[in-house]
Tab-separated table of C-alpha atoms and ligand atoms in Angstrom:
chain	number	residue	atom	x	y	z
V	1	UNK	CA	-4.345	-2.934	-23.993
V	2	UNK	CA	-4.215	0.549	-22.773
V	3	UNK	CA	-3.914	0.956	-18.897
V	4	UNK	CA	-4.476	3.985	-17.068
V	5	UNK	CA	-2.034	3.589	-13.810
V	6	UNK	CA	-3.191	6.422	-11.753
V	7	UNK	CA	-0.370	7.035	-9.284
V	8	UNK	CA	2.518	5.930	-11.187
V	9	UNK	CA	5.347	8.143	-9.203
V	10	UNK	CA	4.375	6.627	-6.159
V	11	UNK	CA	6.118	3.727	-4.417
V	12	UNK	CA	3.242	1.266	-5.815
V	13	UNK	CA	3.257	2.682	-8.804
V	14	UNK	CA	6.843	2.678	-9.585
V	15	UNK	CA	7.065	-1.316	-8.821
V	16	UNK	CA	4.196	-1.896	-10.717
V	17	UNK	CA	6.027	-0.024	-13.614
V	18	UNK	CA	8.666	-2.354	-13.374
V	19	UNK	CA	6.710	-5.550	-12.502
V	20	UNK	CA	4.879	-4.438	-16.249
V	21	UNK	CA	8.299	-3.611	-17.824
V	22	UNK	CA	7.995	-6.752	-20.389
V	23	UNK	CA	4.318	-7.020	-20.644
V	24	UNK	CA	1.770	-6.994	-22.924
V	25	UNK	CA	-0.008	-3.858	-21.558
V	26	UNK	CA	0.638	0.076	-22.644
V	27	UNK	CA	0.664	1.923	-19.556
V	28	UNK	CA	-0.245	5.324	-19.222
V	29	UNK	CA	1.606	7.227	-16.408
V	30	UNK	CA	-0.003	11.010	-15.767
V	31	UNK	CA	1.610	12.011	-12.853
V	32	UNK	CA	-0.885	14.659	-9.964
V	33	UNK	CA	0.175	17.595	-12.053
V	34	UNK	CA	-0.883	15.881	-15.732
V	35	UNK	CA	-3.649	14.746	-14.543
V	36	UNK	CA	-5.313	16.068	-10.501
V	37	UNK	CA	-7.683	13.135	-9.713
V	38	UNK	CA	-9.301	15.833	-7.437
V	39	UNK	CA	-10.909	17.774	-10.291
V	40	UNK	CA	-13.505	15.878	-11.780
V	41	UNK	CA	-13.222	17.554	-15.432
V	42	UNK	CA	-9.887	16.517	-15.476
V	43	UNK	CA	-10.283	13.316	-15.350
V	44	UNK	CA	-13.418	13.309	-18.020
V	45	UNK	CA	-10.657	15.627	-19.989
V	46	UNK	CA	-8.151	13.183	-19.906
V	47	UNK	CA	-10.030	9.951	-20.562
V	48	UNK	CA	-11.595	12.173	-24.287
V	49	UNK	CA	-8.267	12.383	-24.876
V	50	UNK	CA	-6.658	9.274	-23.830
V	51	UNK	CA	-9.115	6.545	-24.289
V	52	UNK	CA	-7.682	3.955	-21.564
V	53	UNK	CA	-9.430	1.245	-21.748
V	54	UNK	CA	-8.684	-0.089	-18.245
V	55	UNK	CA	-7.493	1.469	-14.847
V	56	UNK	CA	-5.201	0.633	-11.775
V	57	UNK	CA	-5.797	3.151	-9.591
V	58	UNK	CA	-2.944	3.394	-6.963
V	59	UNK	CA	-2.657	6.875	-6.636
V	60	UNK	CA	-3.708	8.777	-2.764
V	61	UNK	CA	-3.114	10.558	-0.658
V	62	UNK	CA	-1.097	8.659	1.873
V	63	UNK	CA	1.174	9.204	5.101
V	64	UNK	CA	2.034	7.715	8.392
V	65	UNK	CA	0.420	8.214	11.630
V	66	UNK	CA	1.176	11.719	12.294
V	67	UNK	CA	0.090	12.855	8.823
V	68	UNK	CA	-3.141	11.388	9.314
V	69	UNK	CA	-3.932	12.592	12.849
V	70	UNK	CA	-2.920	16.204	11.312
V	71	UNK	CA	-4.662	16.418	8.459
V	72	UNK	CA	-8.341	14.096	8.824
V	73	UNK	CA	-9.624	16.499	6.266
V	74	UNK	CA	-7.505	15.559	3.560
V	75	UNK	CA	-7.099	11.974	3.888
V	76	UNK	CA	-10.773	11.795	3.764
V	77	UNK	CA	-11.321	14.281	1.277
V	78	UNK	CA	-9.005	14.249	-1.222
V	79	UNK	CA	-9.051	10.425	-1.262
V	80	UNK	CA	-12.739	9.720	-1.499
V	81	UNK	CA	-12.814	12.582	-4.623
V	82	UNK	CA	-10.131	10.848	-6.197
V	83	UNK	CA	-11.643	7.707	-6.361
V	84	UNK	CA	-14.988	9.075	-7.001
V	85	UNK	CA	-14.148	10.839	-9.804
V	86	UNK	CA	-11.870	8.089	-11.641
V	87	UNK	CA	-13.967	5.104	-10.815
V	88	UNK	CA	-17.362	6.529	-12.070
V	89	UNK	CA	-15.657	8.549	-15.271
V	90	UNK	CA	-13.988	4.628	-15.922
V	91	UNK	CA	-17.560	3.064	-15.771
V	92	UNK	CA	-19.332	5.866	-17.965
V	93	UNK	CA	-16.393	4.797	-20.171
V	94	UNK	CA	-17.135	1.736	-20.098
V	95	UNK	CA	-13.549	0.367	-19.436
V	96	UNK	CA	-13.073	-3.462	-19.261
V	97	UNK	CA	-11.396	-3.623	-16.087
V	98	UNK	CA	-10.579	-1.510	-12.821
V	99	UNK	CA	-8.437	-2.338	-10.263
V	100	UNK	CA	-8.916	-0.648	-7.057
V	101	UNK	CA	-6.416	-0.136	-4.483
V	102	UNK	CA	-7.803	-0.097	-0.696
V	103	UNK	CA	-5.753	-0.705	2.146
V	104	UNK	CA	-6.039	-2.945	5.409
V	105	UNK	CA	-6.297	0.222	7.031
V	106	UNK	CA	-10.163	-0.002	6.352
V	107	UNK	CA	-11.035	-2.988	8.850
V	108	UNK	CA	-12.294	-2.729	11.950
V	109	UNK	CA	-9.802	-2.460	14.820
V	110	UNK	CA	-9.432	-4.565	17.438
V	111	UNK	CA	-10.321	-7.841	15.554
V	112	UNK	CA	-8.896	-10.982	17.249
V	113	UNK	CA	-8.645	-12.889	14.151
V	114	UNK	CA	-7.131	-12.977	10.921
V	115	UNK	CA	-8.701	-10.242	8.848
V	116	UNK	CA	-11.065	-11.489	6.127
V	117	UNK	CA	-12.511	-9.855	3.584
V	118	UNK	CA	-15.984	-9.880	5.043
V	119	UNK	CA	-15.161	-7.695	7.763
V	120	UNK	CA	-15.548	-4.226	6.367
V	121	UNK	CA	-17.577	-2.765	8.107
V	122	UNK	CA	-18.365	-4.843	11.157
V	123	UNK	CA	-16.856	-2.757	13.700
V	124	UNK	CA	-15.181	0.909	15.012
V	125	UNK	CA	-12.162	2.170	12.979
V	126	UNK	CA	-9.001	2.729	14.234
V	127	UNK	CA	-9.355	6.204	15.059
V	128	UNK	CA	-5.625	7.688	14.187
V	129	UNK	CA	-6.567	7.115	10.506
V	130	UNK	CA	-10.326	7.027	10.414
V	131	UNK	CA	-10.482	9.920	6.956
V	132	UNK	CA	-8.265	7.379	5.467
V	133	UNK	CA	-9.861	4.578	6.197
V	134	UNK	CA	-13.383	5.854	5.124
V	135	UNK	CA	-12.655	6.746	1.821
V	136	UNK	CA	-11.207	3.209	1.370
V	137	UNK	CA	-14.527	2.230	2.179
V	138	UNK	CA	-16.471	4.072	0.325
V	139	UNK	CA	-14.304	3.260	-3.065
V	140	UNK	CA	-14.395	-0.501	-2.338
V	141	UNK	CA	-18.245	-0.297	-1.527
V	142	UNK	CA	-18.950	1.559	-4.846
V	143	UNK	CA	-16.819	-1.222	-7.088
V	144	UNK	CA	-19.165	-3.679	-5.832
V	145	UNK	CA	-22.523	-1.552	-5.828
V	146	UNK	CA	-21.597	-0.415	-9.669
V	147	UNK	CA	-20.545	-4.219	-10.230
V	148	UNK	CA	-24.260	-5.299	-8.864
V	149	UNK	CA	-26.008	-2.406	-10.548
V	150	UNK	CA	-24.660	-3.077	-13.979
V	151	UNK	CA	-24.566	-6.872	-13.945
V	152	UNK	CA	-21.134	-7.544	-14.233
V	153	UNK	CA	-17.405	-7.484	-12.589
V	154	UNK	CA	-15.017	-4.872	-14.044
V	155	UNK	CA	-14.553	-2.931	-10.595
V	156	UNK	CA	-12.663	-5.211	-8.685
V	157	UNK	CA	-10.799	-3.884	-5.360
V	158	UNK	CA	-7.731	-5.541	-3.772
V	159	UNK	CA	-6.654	-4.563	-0.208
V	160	UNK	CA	-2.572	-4.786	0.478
V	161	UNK	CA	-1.261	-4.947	3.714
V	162	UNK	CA	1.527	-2.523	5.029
V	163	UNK	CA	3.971	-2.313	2.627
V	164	UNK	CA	7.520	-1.421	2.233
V	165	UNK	CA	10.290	-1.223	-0.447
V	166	UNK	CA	12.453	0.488	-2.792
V	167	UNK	CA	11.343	4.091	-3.782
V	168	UNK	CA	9.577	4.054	-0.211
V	169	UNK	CA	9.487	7.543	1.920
V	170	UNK	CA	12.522	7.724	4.693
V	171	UNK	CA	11.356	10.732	6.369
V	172	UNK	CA	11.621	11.120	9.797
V	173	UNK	CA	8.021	12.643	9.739
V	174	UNK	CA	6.427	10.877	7.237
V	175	UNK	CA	7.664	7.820	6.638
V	176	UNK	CA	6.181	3.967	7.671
V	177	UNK	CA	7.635	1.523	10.078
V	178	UNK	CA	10.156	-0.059	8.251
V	179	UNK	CA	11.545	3.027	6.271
V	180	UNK	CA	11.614	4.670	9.332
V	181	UNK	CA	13.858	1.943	11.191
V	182	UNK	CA	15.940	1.961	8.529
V	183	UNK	CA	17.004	5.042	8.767
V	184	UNK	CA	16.679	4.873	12.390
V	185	UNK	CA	19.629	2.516	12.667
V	186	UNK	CA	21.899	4.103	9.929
V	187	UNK	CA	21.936	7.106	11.759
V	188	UNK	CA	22.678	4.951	14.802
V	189	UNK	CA	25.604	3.488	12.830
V	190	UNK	CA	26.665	6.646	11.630
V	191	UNK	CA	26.401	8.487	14.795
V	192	UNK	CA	28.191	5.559	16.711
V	193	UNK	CA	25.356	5.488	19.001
V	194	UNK	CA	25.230	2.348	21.665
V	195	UNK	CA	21.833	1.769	21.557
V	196	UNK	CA	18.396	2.296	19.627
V	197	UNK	CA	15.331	2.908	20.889
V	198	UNK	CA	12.098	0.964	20.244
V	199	UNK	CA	8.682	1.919	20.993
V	200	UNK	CA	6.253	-0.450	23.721
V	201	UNK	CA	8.030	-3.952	24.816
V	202	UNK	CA	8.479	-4.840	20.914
V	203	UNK	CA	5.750	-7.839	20.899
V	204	UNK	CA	2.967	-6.240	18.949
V	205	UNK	CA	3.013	-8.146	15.064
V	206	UNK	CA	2.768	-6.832	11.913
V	207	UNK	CA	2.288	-8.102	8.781
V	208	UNK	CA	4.632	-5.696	5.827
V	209	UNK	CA	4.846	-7.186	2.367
V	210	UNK	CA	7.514	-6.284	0.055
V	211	UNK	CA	6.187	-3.478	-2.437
V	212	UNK	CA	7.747	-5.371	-5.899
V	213	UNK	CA	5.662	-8.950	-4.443
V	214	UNK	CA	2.820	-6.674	-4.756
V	215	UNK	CA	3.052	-5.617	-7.921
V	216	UNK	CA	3.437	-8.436	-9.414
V	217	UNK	CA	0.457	-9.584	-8.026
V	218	UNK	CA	-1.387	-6.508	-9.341
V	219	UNK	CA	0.077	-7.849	-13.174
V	220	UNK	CA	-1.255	-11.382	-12.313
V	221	UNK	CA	-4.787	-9.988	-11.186
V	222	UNK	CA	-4.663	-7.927	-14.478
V	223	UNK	CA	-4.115	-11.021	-16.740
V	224	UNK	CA	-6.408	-12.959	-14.795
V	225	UNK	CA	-8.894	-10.272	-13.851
V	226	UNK	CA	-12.587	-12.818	-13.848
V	227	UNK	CA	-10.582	-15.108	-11.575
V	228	UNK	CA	-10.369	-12.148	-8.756
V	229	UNK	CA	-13.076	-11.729	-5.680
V	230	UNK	CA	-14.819	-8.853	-5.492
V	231	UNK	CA	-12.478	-7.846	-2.550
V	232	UNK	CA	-9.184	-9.861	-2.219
V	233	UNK	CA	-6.627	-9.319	0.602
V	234	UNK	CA	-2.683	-9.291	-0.957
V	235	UNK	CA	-0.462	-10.296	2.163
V	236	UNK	CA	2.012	-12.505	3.526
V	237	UNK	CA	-0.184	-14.403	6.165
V	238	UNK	CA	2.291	-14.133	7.974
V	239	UNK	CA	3.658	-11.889	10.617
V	240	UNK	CA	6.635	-10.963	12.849
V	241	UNK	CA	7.304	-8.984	16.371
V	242	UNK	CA	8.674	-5.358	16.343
V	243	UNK	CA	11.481	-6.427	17.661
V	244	UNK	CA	11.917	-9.152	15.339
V	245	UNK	CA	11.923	-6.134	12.086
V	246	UNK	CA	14.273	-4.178	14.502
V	247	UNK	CA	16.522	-7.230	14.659
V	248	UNK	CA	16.225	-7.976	10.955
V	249	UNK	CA	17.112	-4.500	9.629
V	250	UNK	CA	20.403	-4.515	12.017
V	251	UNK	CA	21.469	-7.699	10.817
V	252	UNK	CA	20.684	-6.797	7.417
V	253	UNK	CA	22.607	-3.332	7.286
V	254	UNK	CA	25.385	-4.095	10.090
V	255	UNK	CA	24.875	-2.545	13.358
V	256	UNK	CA	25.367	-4.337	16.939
V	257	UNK	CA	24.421	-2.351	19.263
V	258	UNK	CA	21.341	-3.170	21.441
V	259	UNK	CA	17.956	-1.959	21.637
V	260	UNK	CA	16.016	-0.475	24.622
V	261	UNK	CA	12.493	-0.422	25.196
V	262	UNK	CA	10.164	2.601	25.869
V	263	UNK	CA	7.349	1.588	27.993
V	264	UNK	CA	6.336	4.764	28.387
V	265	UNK	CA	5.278	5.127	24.468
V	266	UNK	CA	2.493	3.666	22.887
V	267	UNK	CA	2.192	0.893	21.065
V	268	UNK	CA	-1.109	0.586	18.851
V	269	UNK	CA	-2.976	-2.695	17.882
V	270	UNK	CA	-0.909	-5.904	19.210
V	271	UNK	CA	-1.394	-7.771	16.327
V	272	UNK	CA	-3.428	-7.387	12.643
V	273	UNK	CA	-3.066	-9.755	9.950
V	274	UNK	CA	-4.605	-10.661	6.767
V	275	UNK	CA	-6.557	-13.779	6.193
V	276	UNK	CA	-4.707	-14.886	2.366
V	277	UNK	CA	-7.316	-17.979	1.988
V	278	UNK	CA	-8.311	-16.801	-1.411
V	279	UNK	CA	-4.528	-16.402	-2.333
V	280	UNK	CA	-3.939	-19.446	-1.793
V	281	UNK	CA	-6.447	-20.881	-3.241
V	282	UNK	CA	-5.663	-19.357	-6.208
V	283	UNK	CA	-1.718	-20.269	-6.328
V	284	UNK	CA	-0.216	-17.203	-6.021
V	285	UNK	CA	2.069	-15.996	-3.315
V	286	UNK	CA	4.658	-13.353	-2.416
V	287	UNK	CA	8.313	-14.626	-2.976
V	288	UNK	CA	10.610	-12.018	-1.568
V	289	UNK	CA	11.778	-13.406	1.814
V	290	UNK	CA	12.050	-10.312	5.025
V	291	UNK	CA	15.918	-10.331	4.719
V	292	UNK	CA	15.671	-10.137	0.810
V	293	UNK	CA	13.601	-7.109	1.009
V	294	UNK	CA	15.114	-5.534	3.750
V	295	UNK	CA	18.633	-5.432	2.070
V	296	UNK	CA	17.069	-4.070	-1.678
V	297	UNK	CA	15.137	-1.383	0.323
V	298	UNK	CA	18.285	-0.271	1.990
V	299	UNK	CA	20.437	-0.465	-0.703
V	300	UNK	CA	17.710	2.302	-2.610
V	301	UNK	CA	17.652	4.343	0.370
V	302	UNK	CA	21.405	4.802	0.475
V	303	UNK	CA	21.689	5.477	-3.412
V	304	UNK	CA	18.889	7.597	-3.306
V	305	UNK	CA	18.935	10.083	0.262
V	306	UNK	CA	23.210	8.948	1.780
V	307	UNK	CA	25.473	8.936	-1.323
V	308	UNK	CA	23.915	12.382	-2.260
J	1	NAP	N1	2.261	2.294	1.163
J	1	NAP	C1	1.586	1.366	1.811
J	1	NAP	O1	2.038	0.811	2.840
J	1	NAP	C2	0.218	0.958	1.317
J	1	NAP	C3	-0.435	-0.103	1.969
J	1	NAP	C4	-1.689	-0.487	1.522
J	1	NAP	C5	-2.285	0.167	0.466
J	1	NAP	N2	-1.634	1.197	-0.147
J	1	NAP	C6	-2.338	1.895	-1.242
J	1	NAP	O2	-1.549	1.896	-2.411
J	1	NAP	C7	-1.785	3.098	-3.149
J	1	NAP	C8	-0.456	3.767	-3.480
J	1	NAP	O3	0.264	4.014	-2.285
J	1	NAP	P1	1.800	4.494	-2.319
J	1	NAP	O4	2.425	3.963	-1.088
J	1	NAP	O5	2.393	4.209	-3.646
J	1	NAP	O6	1.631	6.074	-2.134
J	1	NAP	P2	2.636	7.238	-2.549
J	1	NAP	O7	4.019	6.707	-2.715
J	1	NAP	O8	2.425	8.339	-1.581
J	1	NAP	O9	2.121	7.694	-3.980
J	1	NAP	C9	0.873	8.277	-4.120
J	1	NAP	C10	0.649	8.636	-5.563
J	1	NAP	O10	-0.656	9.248	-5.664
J	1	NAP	C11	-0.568	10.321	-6.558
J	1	NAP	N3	-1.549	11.367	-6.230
J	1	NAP	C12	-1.718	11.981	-5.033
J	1	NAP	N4	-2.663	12.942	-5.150
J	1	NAP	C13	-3.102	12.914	-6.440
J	1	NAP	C14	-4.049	13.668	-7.183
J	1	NAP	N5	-4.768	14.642	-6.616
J	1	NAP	N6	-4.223	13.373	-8.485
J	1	NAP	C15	-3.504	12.384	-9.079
J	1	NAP	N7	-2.597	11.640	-8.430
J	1	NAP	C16	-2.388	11.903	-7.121
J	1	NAP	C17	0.841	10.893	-6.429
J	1	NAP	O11	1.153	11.477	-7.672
J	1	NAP	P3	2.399	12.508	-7.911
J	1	NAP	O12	3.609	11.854	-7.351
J	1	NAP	O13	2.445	12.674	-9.375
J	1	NAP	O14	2.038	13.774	-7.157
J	1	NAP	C18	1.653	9.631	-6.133
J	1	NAP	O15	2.151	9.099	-7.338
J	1	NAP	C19	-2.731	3.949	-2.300
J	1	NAP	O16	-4.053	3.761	-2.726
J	1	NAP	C20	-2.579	3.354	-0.912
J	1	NAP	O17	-3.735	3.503	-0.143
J	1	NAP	C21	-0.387	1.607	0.238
């Protein structure tokens, strides 16, 4: 079958290019400049022309904290026209499947439990990333409204946790939690430096899934598609202490120095962490173990940004 993977250069993408290395799907790869998800006639352009006959749309626009505080307009624009454009072009097209990417960005914040799928939309957004987070909405909400409308389940939408892994970003500026420790503490090694820094006291929990466990999830919900939810949340269940990812990544990549906490710096949500239920229920779980994914990421990020 012929997939369209919107998104393909990006760090989801390029796992889920490998996780489909060996199977029975023909992906097709655009990258922004082939094909700009933006411009509606594009995308009608490309699917004359193309003739996918299902979609995995992973591309977005996407950035850390600061990116998204910057630039609200973007995030919320260029996102929600993106998947706008692809997901109703893929249902005049009748495709037979399309898998939607959302993020756990889009629940509410502040939620004292484990995050299930039936909380979009109960509550306030967190606001640092509210553009974001509302075209994540918006997409998901559409799958199931075309899904209802039509009388049938092709747009599906699953909702990862954070993520991290090889061909990740390690900017300083733009760059998520883990990437950014990483580099955080090679410099530190590098620069002989005593001690690191870490934001807050270190307690608040997060919940980062290794980017390859999530793709091949996305090739087991594409070969078994009708068993999905509507909405399914791909996570760990599981989550561990700032400090504890601090800790991990020095062990990991060798340095002993000690860490010092900020107090004065803020910390965000203390905790936020997927409910899995329907993962479980259906068998399938993530298999690459903190330190496992810890040492592949850093082993990319020094043959890709230090031995250059
Ligand atoms: N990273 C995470 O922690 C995380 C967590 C949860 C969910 N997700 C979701 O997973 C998906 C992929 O994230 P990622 O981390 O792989 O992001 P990424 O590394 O930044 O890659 C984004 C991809 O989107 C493509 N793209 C951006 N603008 C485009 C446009 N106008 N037209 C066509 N393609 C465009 C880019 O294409 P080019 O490279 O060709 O320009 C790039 O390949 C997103 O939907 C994101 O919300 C990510």
């Amino acid at each position: 079958m012929k997939v369209l993977l919107t998104g393909a250069r990006g760090m989801v993408g390029r796992n889920i290019l490998e996780s489909f290395s060996n199977s029975q799907y023909e992906l097709l790869t655009p990258s922004s400049s082939d094909l700009d998800l933006t411009k509606e006639h594009s995308v009608i352009d490309y699917f004359d022309k193309n003739k996918p006959e299902a979609v995995i749309h992973a591309a977005g626009l996407v950035g850390g904290i600061q990116a998204n505080i910057a630039r609200p307009v973007d995030f919320l624009s260029k996102n929600t026209s993106m998947g706008l454009n692809i997901i109703n072009c893929a249902r005049q097209e009748g495709v037979k499947f399309f898998l939607n990417l959302s993020s756990s960005c889009m629940y509410p914040k502040d939620i004292n439990s484990k995050l299930t799928e039936d909380l979009i939309l109960t509550g306030q957004l967190e606001p640092t990333n509210e553009g974001y987070a509302l075209a994540k909405i918006l997409c998901t909400r559409l799958c199931e409204y075309i899904n209802t409308e039509d009388g049938n389940d092709k747009f599906k939408t699953i909702i990862p946790c954070n993520l991290y892994g090889r061909y990740d970003k390690f900017s300083v500026q733009n760059s998520h939690m883990i990437p950014a420790v990483i580099r955080k503490i090679d410099d530190a090694i590098r620069d002989s430096k005593v001690a690191v820094d870490i934001w807050g006291d270190g307690e608040a929990r997060r919940e980062f899934m290794y980017a390859g466990d999530l793709s091949d999830f996305i090739l087991f919900a594409c070969e078994n598609f009708e068993q999905l939810a509507q909405n399914t949340n791909v996570g760990l269940g599981l989550d561990y202490s700032i400090n504890e990812y601090y800790q991990t990544i020095a062990k990991v990549i060798g340095y002993d120095g000690r860490f010092e906490h900020d107090l004065t710096k803020p910390v965000g949500m203390k905790r936020k962490l997927m409910d899995v239920t329907f993962l479980e229920e259906i068998n399938w779980r993530a298999k690459t173990s903190l330190e496992k994914g810890i040492e592949e990421t850093f082993n990319y990020y020094k043959s890709e940004y230090n031995d250059k």
